[in-house]
PDB file of C-alpha atoms in Angstrom:
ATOM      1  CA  UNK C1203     -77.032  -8.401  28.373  1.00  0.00           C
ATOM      2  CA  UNK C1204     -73.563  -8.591  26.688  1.00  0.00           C
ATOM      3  CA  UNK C1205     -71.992  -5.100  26.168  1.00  0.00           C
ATOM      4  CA  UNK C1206     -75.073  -4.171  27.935  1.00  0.00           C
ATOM      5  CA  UNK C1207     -74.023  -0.142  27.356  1.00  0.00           C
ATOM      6  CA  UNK C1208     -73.944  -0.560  23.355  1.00  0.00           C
ATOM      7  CA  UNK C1209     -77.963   0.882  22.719  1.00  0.00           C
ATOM      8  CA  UNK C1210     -79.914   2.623  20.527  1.00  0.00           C
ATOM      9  CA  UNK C1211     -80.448   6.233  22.151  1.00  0.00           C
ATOM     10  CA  UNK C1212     -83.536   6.466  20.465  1.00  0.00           C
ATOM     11  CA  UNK C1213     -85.236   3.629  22.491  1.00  0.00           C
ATOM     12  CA  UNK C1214     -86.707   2.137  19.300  1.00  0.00           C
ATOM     13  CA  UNK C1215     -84.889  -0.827  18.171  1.00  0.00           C
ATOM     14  CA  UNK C1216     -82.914  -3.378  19.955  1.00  0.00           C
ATOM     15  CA  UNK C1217     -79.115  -3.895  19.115  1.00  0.00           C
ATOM     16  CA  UNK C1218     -77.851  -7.265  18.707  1.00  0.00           C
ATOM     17  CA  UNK C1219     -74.163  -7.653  20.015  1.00  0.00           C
ATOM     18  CA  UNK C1220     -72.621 -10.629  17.278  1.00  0.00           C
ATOM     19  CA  UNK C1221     -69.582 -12.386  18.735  1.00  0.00           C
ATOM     20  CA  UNK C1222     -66.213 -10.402  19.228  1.00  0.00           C
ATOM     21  CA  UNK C1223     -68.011  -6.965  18.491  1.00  0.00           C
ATOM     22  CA  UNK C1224     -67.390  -4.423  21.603  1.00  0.00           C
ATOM     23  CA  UNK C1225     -67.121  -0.702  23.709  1.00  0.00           C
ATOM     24  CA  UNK C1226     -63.503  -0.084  23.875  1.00  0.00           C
ATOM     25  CA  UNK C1227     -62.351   2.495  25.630  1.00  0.00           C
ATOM     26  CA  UNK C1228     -58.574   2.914  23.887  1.00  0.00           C
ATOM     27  CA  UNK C1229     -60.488   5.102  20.849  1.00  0.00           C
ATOM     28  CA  UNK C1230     -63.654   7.173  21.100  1.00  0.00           C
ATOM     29  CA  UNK C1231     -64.519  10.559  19.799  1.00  0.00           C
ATOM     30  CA  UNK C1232     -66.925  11.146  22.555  1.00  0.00           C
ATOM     31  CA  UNK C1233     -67.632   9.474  25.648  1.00  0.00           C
ATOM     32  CA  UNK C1234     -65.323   7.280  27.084  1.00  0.00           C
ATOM     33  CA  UNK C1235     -65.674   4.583  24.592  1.00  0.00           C
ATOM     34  CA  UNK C1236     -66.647   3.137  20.981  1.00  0.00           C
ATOM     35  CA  UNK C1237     -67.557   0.328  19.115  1.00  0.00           C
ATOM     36  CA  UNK C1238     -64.585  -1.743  17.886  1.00  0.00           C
ATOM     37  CA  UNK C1239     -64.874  -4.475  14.732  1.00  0.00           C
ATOM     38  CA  UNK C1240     -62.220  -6.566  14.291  1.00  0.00           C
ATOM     39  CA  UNK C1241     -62.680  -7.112  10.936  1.00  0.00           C
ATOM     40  CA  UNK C1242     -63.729 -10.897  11.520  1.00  0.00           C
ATOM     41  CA  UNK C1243     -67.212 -12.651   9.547  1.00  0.00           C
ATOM     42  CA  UNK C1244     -68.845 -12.660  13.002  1.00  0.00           C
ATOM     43  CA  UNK C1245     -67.676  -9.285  14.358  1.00  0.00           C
ATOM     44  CA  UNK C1246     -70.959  -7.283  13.753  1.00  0.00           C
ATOM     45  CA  UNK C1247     -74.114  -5.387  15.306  1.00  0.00           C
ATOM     46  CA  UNK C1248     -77.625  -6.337  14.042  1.00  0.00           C
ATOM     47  CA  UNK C1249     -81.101  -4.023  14.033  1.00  0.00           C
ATOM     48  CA  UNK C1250     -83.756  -6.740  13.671  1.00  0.00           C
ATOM     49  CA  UNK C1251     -85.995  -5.575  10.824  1.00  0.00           C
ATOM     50  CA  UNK C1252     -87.791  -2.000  11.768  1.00  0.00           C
ATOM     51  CA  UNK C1253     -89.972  -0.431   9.383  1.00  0.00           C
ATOM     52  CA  UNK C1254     -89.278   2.552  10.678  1.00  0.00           C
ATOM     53  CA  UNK C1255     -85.931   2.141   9.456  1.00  0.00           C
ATOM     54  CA  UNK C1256     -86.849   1.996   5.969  1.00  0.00           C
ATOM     55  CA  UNK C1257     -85.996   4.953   4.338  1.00  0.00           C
ATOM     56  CA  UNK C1258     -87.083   3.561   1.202  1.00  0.00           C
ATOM     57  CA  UNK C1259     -87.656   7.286  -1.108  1.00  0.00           C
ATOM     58  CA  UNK C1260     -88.243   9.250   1.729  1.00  0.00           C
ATOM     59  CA  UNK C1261     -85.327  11.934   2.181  1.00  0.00           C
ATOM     60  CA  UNK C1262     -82.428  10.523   4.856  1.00  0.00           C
ATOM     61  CA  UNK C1263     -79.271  10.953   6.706  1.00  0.00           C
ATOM     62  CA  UNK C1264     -76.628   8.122   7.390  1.00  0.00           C
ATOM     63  CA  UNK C1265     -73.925   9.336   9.614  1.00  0.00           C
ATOM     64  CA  UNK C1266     -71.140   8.064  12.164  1.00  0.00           C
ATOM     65  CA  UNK C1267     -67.892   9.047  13.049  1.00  0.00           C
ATOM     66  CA  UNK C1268     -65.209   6.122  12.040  1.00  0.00           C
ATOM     67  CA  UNK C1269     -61.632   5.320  13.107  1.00  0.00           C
ATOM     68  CA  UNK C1270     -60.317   2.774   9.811  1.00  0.00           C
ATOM     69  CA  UNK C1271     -57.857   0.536  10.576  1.00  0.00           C
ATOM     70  CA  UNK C1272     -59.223  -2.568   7.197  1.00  0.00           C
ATOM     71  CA  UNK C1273     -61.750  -0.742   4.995  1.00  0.00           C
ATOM     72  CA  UNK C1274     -65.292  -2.451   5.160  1.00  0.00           C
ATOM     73  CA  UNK C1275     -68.969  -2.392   5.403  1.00  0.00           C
ATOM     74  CA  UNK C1276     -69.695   0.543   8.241  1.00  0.00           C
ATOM     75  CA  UNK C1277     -73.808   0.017   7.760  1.00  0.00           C
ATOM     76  CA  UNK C1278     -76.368  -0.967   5.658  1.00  0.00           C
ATOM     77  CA  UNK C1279     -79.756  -3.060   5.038  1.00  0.00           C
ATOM     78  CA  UNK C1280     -79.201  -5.224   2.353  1.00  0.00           C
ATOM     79  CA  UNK C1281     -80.378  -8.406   0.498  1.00  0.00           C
ATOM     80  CA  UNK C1282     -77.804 -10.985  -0.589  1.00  0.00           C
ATOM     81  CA  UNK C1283     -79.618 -12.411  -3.014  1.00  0.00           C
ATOM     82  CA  UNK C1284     -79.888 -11.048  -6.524  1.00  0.00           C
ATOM     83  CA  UNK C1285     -80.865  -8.144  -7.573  1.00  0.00           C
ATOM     84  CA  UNK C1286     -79.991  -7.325  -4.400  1.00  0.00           C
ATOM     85  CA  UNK C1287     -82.021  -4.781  -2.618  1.00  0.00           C
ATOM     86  CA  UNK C1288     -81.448  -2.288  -0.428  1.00  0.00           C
ATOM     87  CA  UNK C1289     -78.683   0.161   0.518  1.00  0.00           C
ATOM     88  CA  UNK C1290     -75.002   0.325   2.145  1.00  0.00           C
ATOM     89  CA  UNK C1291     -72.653   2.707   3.284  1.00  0.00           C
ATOM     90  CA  UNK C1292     -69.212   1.762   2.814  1.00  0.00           C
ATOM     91  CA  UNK C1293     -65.350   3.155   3.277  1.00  0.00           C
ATOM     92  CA  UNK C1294     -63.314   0.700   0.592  1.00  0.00           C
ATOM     93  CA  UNK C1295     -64.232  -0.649  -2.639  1.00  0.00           C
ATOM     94  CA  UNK C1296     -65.011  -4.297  -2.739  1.00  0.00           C
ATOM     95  CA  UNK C1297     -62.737  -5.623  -4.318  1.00  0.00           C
ATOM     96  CA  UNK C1298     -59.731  -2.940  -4.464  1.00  0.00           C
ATOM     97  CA  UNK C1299     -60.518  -0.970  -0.875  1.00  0.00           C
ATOM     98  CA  UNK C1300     -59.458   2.238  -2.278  1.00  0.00           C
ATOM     99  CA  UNK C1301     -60.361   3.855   0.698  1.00  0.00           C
ATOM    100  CA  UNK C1302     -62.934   5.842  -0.842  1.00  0.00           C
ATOM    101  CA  UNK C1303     -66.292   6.064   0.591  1.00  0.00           C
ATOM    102  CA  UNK C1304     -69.268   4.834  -1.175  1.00  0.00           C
ATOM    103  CA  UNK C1305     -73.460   4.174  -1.488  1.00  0.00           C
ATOM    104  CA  UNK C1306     -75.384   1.405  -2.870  1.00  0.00           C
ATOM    105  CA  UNK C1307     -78.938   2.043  -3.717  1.00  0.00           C
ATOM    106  CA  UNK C1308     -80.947  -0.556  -5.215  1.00  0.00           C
ATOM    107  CA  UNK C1309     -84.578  -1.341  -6.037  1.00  0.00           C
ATOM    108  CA  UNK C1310     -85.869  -4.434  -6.581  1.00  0.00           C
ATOM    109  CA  UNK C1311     -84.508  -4.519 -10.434  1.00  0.00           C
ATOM    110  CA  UNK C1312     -81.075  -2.428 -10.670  1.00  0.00           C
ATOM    111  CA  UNK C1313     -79.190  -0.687  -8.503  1.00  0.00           C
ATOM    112  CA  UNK C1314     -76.664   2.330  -8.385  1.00  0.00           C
ATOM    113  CA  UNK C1315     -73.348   2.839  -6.515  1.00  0.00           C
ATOM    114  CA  UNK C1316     -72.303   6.630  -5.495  1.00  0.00           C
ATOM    115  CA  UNK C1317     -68.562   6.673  -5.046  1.00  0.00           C
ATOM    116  CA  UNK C1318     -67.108   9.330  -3.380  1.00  0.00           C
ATOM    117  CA  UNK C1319     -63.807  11.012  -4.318  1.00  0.00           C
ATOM    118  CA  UNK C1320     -61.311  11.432  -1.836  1.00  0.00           C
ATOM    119  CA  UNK C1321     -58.957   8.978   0.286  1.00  0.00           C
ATOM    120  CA  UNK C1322     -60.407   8.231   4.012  1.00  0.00           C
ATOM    121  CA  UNK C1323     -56.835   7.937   5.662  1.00  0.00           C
ATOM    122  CA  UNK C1324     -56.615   4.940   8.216  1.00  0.00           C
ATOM    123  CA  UNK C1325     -55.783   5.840  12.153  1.00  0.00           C
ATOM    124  CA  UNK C1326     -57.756   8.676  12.588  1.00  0.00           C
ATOM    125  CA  UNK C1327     -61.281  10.305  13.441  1.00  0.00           C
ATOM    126  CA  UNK C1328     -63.237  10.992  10.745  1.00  0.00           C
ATOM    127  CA  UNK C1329     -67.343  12.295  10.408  1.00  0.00           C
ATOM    128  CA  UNK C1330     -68.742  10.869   7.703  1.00  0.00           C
ATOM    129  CA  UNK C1331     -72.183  11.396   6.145  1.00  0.00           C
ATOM    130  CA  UNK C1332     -74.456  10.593   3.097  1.00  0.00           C
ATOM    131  CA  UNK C1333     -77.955  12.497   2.498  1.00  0.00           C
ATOM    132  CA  UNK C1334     -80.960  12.133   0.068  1.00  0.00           C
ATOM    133  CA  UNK C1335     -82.575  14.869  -0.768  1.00  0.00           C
ATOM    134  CA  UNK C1336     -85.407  14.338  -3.323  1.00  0.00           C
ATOM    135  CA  UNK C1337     -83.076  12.856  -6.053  1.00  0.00           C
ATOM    136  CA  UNK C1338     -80.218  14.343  -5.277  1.00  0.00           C
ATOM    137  CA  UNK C1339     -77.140  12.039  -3.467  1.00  0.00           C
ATOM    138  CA  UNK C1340     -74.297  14.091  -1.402  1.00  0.00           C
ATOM    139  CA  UNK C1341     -71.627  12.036   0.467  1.00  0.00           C
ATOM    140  CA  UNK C1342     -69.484  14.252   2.827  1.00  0.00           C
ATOM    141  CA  UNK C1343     -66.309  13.759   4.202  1.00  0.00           C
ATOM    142  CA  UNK C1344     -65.293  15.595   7.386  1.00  0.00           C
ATOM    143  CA  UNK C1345     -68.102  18.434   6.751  1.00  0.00           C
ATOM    144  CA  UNK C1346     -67.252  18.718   3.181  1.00  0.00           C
ATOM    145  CA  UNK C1347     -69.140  17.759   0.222  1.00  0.00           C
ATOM    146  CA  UNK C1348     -67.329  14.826  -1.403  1.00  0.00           C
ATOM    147  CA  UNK C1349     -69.358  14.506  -4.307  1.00  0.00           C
ATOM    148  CA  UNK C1350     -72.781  14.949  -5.789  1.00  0.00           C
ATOM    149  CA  UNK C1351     -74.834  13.085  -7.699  1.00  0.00           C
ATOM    150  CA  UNK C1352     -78.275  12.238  -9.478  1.00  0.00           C
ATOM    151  CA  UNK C1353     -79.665   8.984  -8.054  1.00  0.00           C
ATOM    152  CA  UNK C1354     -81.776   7.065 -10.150  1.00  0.00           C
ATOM    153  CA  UNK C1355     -82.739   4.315  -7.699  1.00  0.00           C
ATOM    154  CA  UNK C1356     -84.645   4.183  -4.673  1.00  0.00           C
ATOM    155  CA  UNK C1357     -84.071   1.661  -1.840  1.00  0.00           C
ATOM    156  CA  UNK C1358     -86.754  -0.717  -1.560  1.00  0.00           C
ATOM    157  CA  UNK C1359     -87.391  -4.098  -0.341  1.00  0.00           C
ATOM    158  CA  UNK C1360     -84.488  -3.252   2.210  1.00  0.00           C
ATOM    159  CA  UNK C1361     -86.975  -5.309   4.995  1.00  0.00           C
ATOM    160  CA  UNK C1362     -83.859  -6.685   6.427  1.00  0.00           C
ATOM    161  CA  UNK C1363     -81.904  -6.163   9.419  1.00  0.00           C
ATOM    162  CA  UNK C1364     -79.535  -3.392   9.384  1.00  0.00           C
ATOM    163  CA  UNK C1365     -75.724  -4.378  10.071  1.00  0.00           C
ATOM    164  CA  UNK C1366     -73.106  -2.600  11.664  1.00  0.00           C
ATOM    165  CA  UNK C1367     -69.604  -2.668  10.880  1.00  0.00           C
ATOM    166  CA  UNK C1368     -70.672  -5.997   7.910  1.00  0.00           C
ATOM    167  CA  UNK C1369     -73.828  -6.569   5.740  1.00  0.00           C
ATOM    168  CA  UNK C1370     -75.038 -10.052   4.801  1.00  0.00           C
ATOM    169  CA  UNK C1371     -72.080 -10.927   1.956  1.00  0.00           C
ATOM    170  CA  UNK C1372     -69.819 -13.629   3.470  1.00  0.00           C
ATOM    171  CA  UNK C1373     -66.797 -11.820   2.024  1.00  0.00           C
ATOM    172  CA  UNK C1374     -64.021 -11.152   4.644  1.00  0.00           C
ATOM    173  CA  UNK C1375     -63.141  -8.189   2.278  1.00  0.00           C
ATOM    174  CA  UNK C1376     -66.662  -6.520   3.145  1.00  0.00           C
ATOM    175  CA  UNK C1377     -65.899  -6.629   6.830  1.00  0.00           C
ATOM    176  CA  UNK C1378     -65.384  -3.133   8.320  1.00  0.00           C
ATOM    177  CA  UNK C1379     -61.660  -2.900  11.128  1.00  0.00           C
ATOM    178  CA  UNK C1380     -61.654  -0.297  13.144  1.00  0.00           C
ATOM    179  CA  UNK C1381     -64.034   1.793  15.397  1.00  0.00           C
ATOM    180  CA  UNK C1382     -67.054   3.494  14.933  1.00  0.00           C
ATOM    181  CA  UNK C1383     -68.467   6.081  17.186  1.00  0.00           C
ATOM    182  CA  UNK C1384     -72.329   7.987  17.107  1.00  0.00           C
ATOM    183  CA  UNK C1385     -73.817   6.235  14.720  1.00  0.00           C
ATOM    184  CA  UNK C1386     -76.862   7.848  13.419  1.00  0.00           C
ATOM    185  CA  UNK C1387     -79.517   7.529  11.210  1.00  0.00           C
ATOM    186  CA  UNK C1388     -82.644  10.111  10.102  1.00  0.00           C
ATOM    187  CA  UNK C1389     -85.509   9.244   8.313  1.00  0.00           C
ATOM    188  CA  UNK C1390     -87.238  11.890   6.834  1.00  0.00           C
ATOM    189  CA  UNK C1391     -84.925  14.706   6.749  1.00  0.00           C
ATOM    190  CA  UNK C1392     -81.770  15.481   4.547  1.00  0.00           C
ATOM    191  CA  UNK C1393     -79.701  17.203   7.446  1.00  0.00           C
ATOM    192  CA  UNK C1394     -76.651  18.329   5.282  1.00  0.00           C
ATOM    193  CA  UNK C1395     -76.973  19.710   1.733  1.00  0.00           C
ATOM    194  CA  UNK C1396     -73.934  21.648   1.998  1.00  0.00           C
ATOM    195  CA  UNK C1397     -70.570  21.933   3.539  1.00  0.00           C
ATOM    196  CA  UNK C1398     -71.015  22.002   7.678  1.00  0.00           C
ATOM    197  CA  UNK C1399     -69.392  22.247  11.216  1.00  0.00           C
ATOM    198  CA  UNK C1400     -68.583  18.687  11.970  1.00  0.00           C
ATOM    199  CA  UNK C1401     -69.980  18.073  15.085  1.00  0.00           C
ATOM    200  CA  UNK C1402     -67.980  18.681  18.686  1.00  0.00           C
ATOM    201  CA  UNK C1403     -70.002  16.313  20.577  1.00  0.00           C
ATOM    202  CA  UNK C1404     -72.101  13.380  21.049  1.00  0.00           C
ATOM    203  CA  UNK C1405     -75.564  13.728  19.092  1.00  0.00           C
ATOM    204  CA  UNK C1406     -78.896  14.232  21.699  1.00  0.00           C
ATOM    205  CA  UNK C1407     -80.614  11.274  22.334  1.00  0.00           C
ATOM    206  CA  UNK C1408     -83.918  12.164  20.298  1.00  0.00           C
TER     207      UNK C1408
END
C-alpha cells in the first residue's frame, strides 16, 4: 500500500514500489504528479513476470513521457545473464550517456542495439516512443522519427519482470534520474510509423 496511487490503468499487472521510488507532485506532464527515480540501485518499479507483457515478435509500442535529470534505464525486461535476453529502452549510452535514446533486442543467442540520433536535453518534458512493425524498428523523439532501422532480432526469453526507471544490471550508470510520466506499453499494435501529434493529455485507461 506504499504510493498506493502509482497503478497500472490497465488493471492487469501489479506494480511493485522498490525503496525511494515515488509520485511527486513538483514535475508532471499530466495530472498532478509523476514518478520520480533518484537515480539510486534501489530506486525502481517492478511488473512481476506477465506473459501478456511479452511482446516477443509480435508488433509493439513502448512509450512514456520523461523529465532527465542522470541518463538511465527508463524500462525494459531483461536477463542479466549472458546472452542476455530480452529488450530495454534507454535515454544514455552505458558507458558514455550520450543522451541519445536507444533499444536492445535480443534473442536467446545475439542481440541488436537501435541507437537513436539526436540529444534528449536534461530538464525538460519530452514524449518518447519506440515501435515494431514487422521488422522494421522506429524510435521517435517528441513525435518525430529519430531513426529507422532493420531489426534482425526478436525479443525472446524476456520472462522476467519488467523494470521501471533500472533493469537487472547492478551498474549505478544504468540507473535512470529524473521523472517519468504515462508510461505505456502495446502489445500487438505498432501505433506510430510516422511522424505524429505528441499527445496533449493523459492516455485512456484501456
Amino acid at each position: 500500500a506504499t504510493n498506493a496511487s502509482i497503478i497500472d490503468s490497465t488493471g492487469s499487472n501489479v506494480v511493485e514500489t522498490v525503496s525511494t521510488a515515488q509520485i511527486l507532485s513538483n514535475q508532471y506532464k499530466f495530472g498532478s504528479g509523476s514518478m520520480y527515480f533518484d537515480g539510486s540501485s534501489t530506486c525502481y518499479l517492478k511488473i512481476p513476470y506477465n506473459d501478456k507483457l511479452l511482446i516477443g515478435s509480435s508488433d509493439y509500442t513502448v512509450e512514456a513521457w520523461i523529465y532527465v535529470t542522470g541518463y538511465g534505464e527508463i524500462v525494459g525486461a531483461f536477463s542479466p545473464n549472458s546472452p542476455f535476453p530480452g529488450w530495454l529502452f534507454n535515454v544514455g549510452n552505458f558507458s558514455s550517456s550520450d543522451g541519445k535514446l536507444r533499444v536492445y533486442v535480443a534473442n536467446g543467442s545475439a542481440g541488436q542495439t537501435v541507437a537513436g540520433a539526436s540529444v534528449v536535453s536534461t530538464s525538460t518534458w519530452h514524449h518518447v516512443a519506440f515501435t515494431k512493425q514487422g521488422s522494421t524498428l522506429r524510435i521517435f523523439l517528441d513525435g518525430n522519427i529519430d531513426v529507422t532501422a532493420a531489426l534482425t532480432q526478436t525479443s525472446t526469453a524476456s520472462n522476467f519482470p519488467i523494470y521501471i526507471g533500472a533493469d537487472t544490471n547492478t551498474s549505478p550508470a544504468r540507473r535512470f534520474t529524473g521523472y517519468i510520466d504515462d508510461l505505456r506499453i502495446t502489445k500487438g499494435v505498432a501505433r506510430y510509423v510516422s511522424n505524429f501529434t505528441i499527445p496533449t493529455s493523459a492516455y485512456p485507461d484501456k
